[in-house]
mmCIF file of C-alpha atoms in Angstrom:
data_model
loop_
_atom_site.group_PDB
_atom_site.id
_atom_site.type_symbol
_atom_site.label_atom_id
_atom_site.label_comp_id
_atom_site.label_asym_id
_atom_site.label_seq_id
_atom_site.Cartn_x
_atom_site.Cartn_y
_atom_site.Cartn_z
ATOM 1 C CA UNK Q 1 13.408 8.679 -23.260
ATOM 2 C CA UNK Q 2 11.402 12.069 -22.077
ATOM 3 C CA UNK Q 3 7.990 11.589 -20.111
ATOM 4 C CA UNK Q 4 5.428 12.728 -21.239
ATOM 5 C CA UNK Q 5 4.183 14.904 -18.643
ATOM 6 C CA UNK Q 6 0.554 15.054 -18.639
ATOM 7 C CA UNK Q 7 0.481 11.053 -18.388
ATOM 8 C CA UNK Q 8 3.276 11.216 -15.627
ATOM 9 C CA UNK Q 9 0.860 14.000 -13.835
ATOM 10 C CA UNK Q 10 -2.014 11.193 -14.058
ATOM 11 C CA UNK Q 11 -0.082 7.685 -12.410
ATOM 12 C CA UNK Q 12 1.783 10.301 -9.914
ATOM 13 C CA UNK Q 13 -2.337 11.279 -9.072
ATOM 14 C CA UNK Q 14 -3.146 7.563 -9.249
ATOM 15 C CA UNK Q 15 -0.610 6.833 -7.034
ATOM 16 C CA UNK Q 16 -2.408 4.245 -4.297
ATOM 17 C CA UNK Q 17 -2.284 3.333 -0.578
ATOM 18 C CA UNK Q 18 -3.025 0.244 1.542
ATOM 19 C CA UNK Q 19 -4.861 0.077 4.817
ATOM 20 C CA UNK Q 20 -4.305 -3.577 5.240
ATOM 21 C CA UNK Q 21 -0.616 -3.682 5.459
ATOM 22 C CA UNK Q 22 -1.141 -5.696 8.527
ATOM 23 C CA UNK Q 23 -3.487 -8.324 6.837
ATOM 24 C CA UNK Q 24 -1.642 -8.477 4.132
ATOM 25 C CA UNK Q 25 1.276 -9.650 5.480
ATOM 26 C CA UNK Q 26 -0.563 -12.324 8.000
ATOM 27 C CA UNK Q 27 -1.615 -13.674 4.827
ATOM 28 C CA UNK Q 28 2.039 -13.790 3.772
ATOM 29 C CA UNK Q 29 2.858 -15.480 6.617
ATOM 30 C CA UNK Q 30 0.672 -18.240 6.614
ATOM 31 C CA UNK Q 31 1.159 -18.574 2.970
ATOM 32 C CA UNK Q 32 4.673 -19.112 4.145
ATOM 33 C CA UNK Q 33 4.435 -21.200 7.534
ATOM 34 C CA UNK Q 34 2.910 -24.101 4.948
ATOM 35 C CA UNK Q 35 5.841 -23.871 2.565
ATOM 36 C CA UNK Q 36 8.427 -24.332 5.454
ATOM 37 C CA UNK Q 37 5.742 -27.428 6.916
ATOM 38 C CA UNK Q 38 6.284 -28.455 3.267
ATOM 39 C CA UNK Q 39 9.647 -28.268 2.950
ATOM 40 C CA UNK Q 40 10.717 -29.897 6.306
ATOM 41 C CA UNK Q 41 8.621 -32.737 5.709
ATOM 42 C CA UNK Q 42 10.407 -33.420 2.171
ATOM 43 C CA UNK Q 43 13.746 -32.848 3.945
ATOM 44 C CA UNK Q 44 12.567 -35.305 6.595
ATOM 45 C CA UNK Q 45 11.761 -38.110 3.938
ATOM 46 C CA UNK Q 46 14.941 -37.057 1.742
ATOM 47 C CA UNK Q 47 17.126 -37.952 5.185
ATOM 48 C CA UNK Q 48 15.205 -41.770 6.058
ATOM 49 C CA UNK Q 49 16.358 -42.594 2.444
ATOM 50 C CA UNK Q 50 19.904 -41.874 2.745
ATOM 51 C CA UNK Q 51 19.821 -43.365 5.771
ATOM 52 C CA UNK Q 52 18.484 -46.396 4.166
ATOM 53 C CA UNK Q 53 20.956 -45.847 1.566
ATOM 54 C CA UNK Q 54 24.309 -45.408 3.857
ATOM 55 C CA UNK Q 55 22.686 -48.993 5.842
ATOM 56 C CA UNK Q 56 22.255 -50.970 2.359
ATOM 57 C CA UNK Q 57 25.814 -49.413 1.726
ATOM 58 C CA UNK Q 58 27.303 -50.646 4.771
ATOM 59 C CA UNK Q 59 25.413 -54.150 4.259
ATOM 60 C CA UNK Q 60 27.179 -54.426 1.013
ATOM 61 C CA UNK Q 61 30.346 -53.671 2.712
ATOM 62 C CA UNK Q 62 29.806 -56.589 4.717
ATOM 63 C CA UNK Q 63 28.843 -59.257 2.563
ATOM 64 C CA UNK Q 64 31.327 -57.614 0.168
ATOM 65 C CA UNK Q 65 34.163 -58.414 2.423
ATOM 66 C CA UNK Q 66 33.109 -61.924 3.334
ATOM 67 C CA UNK Q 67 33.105 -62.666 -0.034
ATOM 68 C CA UNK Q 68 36.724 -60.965 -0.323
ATOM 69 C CA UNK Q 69 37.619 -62.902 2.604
ATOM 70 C CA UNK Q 70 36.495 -66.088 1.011
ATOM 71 C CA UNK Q 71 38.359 -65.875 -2.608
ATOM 72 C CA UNK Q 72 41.501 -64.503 -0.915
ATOM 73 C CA UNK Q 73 41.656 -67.824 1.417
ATOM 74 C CA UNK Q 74 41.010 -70.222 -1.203
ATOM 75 C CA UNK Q 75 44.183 -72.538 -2.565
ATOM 76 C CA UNK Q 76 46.106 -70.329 -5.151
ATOM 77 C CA UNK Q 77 46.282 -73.421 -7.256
ATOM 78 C CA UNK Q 78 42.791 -73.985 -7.306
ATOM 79 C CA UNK Q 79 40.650 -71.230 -10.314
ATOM 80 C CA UNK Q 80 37.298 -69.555 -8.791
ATOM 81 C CA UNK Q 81 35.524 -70.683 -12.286
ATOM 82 C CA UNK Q 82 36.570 -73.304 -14.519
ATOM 83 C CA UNK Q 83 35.488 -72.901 -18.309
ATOM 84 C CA UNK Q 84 37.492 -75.972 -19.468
ATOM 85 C CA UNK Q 85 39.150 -74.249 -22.016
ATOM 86 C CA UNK Q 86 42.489 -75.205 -23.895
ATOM 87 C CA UNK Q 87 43.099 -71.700 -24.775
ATOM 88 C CA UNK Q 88 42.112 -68.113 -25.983
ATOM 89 C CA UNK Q 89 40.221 -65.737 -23.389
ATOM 90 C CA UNK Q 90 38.538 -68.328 -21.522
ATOM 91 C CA UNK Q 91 41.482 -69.814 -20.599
ATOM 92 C CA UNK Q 92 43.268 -66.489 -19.729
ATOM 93 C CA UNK Q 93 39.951 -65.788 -17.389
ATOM 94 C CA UNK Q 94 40.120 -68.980 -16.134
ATOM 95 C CA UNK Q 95 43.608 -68.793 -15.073
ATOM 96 C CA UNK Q 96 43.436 -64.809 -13.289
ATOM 97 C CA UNK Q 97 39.770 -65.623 -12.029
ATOM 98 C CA UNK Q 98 41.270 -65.135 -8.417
ATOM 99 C CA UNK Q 99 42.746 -61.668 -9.749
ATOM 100 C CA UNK Q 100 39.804 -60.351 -11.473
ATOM 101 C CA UNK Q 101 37.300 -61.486 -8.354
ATOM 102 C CA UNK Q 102 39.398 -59.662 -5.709
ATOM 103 C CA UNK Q 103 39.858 -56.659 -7.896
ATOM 104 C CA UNK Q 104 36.072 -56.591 -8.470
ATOM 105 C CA UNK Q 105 35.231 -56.829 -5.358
ATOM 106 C CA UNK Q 106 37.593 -54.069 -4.110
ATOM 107 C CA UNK Q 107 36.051 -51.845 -6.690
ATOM 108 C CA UNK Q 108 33.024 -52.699 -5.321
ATOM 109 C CA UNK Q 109 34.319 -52.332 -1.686
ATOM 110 C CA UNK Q 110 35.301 -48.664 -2.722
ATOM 111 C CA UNK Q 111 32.367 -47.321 -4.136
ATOM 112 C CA UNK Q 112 30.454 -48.432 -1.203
ATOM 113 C CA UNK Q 113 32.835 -46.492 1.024
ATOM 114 C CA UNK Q 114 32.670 -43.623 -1.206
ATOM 115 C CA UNK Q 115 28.734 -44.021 -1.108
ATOM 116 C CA UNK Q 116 28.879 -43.983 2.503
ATOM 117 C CA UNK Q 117 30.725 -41.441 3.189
ATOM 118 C CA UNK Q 118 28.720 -38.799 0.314
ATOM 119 C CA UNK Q 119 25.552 -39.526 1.894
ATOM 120 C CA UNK Q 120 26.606 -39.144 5.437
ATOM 121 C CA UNK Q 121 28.093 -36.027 5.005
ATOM 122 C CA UNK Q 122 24.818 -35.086 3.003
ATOM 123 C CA UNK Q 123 22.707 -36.289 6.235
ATOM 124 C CA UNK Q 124 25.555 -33.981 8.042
ATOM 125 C CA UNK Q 125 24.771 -31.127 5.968
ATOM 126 C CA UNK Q 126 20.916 -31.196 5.779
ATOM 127 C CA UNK Q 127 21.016 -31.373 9.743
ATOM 128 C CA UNK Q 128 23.076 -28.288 10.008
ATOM 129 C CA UNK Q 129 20.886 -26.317 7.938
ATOM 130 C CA UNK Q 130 17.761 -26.863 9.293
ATOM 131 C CA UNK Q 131 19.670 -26.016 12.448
ATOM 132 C CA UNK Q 132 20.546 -23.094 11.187
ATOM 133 C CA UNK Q 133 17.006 -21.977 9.740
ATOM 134 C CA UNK Q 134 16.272 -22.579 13.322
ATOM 135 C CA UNK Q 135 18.205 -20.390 15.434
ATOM 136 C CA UNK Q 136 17.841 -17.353 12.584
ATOM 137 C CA UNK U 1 18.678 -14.760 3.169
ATOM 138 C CA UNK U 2 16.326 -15.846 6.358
ATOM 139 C CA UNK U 3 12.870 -15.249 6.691
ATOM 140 C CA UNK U 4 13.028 -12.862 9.136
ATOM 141 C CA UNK U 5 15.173 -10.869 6.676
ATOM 142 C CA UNK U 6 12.612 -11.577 3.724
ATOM 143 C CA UNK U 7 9.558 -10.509 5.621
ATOM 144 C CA UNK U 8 11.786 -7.253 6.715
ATOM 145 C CA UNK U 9 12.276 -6.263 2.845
ATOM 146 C CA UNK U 10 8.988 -7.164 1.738
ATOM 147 C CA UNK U 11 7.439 -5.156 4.431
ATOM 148 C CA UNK U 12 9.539 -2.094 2.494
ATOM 149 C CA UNK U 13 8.227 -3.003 -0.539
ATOM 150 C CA UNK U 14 4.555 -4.137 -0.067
ATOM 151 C CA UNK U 15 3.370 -0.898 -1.092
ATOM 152 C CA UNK U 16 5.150 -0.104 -4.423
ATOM 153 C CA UNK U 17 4.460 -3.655 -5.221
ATOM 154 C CA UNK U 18 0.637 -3.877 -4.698
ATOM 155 C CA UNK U 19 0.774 -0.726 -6.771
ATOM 156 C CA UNK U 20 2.344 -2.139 -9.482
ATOM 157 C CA UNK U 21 0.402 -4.806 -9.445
ATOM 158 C CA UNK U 22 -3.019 -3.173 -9.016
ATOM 159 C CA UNK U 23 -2.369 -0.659 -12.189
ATOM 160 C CA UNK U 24 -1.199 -3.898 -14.077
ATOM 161 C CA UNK U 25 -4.698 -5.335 -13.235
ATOM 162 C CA UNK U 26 -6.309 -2.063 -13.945
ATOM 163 C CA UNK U 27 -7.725 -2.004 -10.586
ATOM 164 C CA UNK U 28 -9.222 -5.095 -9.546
ATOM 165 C CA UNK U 29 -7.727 -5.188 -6.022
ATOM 166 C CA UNK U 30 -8.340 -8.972 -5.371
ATOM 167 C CA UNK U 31 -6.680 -10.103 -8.548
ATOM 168 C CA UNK U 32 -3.767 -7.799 -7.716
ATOM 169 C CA UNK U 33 -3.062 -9.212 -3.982
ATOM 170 C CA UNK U 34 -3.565 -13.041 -5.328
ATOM 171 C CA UNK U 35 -0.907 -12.198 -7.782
ATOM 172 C CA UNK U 36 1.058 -10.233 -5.068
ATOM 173 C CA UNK U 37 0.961 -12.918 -2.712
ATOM 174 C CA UNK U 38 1.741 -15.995 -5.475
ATOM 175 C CA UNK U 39 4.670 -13.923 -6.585
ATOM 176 C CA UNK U 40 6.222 -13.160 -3.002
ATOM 177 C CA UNK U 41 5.656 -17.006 -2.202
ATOM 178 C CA UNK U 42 7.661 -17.816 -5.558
ATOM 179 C CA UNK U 43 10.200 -15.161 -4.172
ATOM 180 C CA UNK U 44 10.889 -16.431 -1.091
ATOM 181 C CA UNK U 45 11.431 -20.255 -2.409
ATOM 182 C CA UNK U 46 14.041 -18.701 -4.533
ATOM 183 C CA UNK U 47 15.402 -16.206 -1.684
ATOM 184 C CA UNK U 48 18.111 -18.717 -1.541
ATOM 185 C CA UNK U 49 19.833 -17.905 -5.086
ATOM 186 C CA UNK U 50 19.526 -14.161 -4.335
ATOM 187 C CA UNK U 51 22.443 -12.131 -4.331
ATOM 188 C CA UNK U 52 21.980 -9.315 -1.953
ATOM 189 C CA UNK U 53 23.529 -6.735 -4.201
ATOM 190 C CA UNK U 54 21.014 -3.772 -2.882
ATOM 191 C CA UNK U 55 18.416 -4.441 -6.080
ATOM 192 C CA UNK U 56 15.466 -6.305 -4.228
ATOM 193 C CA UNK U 57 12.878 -4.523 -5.527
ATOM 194 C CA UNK U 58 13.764 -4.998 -9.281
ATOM 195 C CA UNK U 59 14.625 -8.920 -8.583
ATOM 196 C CA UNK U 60 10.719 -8.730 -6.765
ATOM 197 C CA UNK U 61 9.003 -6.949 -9.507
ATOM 198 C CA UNK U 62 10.209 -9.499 -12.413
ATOM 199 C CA UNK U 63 8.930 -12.228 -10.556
ATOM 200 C CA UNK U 64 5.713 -10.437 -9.974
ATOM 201 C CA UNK U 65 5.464 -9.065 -13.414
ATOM 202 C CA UNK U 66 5.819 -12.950 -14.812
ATOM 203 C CA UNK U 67 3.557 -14.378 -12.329
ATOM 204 C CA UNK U 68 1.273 -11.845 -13.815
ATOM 205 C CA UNK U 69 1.996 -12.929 -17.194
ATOM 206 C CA UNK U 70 0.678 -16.566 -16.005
ATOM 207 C CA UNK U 71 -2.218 -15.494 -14.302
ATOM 208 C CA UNK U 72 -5.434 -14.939 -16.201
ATOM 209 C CA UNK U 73 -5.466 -11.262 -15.666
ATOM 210 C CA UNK U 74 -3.532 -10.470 -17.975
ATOM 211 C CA UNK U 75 -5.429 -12.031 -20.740
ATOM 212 C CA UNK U 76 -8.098 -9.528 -20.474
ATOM 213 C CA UNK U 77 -7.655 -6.584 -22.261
ATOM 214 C CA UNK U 78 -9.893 -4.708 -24.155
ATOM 215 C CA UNK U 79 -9.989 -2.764 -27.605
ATOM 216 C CA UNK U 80 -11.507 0.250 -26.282
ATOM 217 C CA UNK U 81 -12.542 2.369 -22.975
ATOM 218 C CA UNK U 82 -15.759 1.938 -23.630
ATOM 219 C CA UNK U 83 -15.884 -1.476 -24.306
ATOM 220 C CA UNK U 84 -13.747 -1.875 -20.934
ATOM 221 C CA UNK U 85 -16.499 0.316 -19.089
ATOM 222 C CA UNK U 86 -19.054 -1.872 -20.284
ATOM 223 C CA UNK U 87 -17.473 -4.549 -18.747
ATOM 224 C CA UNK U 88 -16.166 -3.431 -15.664
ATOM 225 C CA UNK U 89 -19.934 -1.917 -14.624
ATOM 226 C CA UNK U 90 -19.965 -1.641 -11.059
ATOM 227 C CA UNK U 91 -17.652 -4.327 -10.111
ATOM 228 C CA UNK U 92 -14.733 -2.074 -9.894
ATOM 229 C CA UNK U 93 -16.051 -0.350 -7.064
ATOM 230 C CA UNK U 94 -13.179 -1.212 -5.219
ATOM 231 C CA UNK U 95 -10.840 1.003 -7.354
ATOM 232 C CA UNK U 96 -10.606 5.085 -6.884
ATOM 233 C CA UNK U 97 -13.247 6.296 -8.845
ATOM 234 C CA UNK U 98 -11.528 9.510 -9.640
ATOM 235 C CA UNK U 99 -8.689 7.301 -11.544
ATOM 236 C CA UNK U 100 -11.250 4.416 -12.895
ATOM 237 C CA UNK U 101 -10.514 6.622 -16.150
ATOM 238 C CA UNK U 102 -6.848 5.651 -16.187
ATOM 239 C CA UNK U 103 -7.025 2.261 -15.149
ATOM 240 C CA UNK U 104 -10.028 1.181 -17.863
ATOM 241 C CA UNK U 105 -7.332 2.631 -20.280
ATOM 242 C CA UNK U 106 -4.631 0.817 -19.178
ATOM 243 C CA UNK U 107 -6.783 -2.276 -19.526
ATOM 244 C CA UNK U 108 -6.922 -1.465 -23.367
ATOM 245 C CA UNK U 109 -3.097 -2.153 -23.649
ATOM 246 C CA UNK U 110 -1.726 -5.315 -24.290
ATOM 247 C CA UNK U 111 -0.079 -7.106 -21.117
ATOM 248 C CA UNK U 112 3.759 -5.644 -22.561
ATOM 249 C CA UNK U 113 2.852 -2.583 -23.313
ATOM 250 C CA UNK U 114 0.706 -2.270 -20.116
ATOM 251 C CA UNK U 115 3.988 -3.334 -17.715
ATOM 252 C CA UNK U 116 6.489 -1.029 -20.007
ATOM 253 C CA UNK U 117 3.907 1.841 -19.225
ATOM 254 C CA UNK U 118 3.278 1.388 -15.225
ATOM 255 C CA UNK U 119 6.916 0.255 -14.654
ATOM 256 C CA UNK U 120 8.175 3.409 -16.504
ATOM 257 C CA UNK U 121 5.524 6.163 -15.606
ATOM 258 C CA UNK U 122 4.541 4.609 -11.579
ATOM 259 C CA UNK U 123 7.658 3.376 -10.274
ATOM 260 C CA UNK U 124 9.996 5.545 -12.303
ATOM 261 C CA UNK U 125 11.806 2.777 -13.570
ATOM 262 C CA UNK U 126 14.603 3.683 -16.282
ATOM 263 C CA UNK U 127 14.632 1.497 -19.813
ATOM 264 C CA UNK U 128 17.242 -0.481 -18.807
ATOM 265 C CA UNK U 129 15.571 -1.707 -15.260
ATOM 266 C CA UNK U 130 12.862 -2.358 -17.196
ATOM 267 C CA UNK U 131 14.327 -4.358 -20.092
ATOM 268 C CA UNK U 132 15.670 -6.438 -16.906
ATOM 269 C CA UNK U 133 12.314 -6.961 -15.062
ATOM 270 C CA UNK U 134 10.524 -7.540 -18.239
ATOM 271 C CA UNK U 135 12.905 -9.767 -20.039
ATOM 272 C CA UNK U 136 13.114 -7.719 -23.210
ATOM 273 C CA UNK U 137 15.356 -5.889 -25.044
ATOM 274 C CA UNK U 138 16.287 -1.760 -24.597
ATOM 275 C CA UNK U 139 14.735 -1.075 -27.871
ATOM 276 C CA UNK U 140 11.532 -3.356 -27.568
ATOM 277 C CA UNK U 141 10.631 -1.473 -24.279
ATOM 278 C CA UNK U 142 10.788 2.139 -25.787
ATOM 279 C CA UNK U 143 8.446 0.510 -29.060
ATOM 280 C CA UNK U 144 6.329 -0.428 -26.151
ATOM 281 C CA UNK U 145 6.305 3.045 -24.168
ATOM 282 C CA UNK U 146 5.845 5.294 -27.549
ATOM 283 C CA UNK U 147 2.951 3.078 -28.700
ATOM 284 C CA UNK U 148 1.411 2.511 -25.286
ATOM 285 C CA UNK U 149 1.801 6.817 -24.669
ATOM 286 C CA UNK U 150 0.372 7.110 -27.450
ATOM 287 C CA UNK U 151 -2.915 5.079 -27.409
ATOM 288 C CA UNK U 152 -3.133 6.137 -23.515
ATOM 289 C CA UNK U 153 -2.942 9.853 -24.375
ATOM 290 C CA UNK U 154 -5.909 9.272 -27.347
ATOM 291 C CA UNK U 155 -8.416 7.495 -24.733
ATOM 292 C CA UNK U 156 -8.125 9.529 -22.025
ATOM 293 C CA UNK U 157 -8.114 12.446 -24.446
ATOM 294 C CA UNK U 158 -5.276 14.412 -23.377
#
């Protein structure tokens, strides 16, 4: 599409300059000083919560595995829960109670690793950015 | 992209963008730097998902022309210069006299019409940069720039 030249003429006339580069720019940069106060302090809070989260993690780890520890020493003989049931899927729960606690409780177990481990290597990550932003 | 770098390219840039912004406000100079400053805040929060591919000023200028979009300045416009020079009195005194002329007949274009015109006839953006800045399509910005030539050429008289 052509110009149209007496209107290109006019803004190239128009055309304007700034004599407070400099004050413009401090402005900027306090502008932007509160954004990085901001943004450190929510970084800040986002880190105490997953460290709260990796130590209710590793709490549930714990008590996890004591209660592991405690169905996996119990008589075989003897079922964790006792429906009295003469048969169907009571019975059958009944009978591999000890089975379906300890595989529960593994599960469990896992996911609390896995939990662990994702938010300490988020903590990790966070830590090495801001040290980053630091030494640029 | 760090701040140091940021600050670098907007130092480059602080001119052509107050520019843009000041004709886009048809010379109110505070309204222009508020917007300026708003949009290179929003810019450097999202610094982080820009791809250095050599087209700063472009990925700068859409997020100035929508924070422009959102501001109330660009709900004023008028339906004639005359009506706009009423308004304006004396408190554009901070604009170039010798140009009030063009920028009380900018402020008779719609906001669209108004960007398609500065970004096209100011910066000497092509059709296509703009379409990219202004989020519309090829076609849409020449409507724009034949309808906003032609009501600028009949107030200004030219």
């Amino acid at each position: 599409m052509m110009k149209d030249k007496e209107l290109e003429q006019l803004f190239l006339a128009q055309r304007p300059s700034f004599d407070d580069k400099d004050e413009f720019m401090m402005r900027l940069e306090r502008k932007l000083d509160a954004v990085e106060y901001l943004r450190q302090y929510e970084e800040a809070n986002l880190r105490r919560y997953k460290y709260a989260m990796v130590a209710t993690f590793v709490l549930g780890i714990v008590v996890g595995g004591v209660f592991l520890a405690f169905v996996l020493q119990m008589p075989q003989d003897v079922p964790l829960i006792a429906f009295n049931a003469s048969s169907g899927i009571l019975l059958f729960l009944e009978q591999h109670s000890r089975m379906f606690a300890t595989a529960a409780l593994s599960l469990l177990l896992c996911s609390g690793i896995v939990s662990i481990i994702s938010n300490a290597l988020d903590i990790v990550k966070m830590k090495t950015f801001i040290g980053a932003s630091h030494t640029n | 992209m760090t701040r140091e770098q940021f600050i670098q390219l907007v130092s480059d840039e602080q001119e052509a963008l107050r520019g843009f912004l000041l004709a886009l406000c048809c010379g109110r100079k505070d309204d222009a730097d508020d917007i300026a400053q708003d949009a290179l805040v929003k810019a450097y929060l999202a610094s982080a998902g820009y791809q250095d591919k050599g087209r700063f000023r472009s990925w700068l200028f859409k997020i100035a022309h929508n924070t422009f979009l959102n501001h109330k300045a660009s709900q004023r416009y008028f339906s004639d210069i005359e009506e706009a020079r009423l308004v304006a009195g004396d408190s554009n005194a901070d604009a170039n006299y010798a140009h009030q002329d063009l920028y009380l007949a900018l402020s008779t274009l719609p906001p669209k019409e108004r960007s398609a015109i500065v970004l096209f006839y100011l910066d000497g953006h092509s059709i296509k940069e703009i379409s990219q800045i202004t989020d519309t399509s090829e076609d849409a910005v020449k409507k724009q720039l034949s309808r906003g030539r032609d009501k600028l050429k009949t107030r200004l008289k030219l």
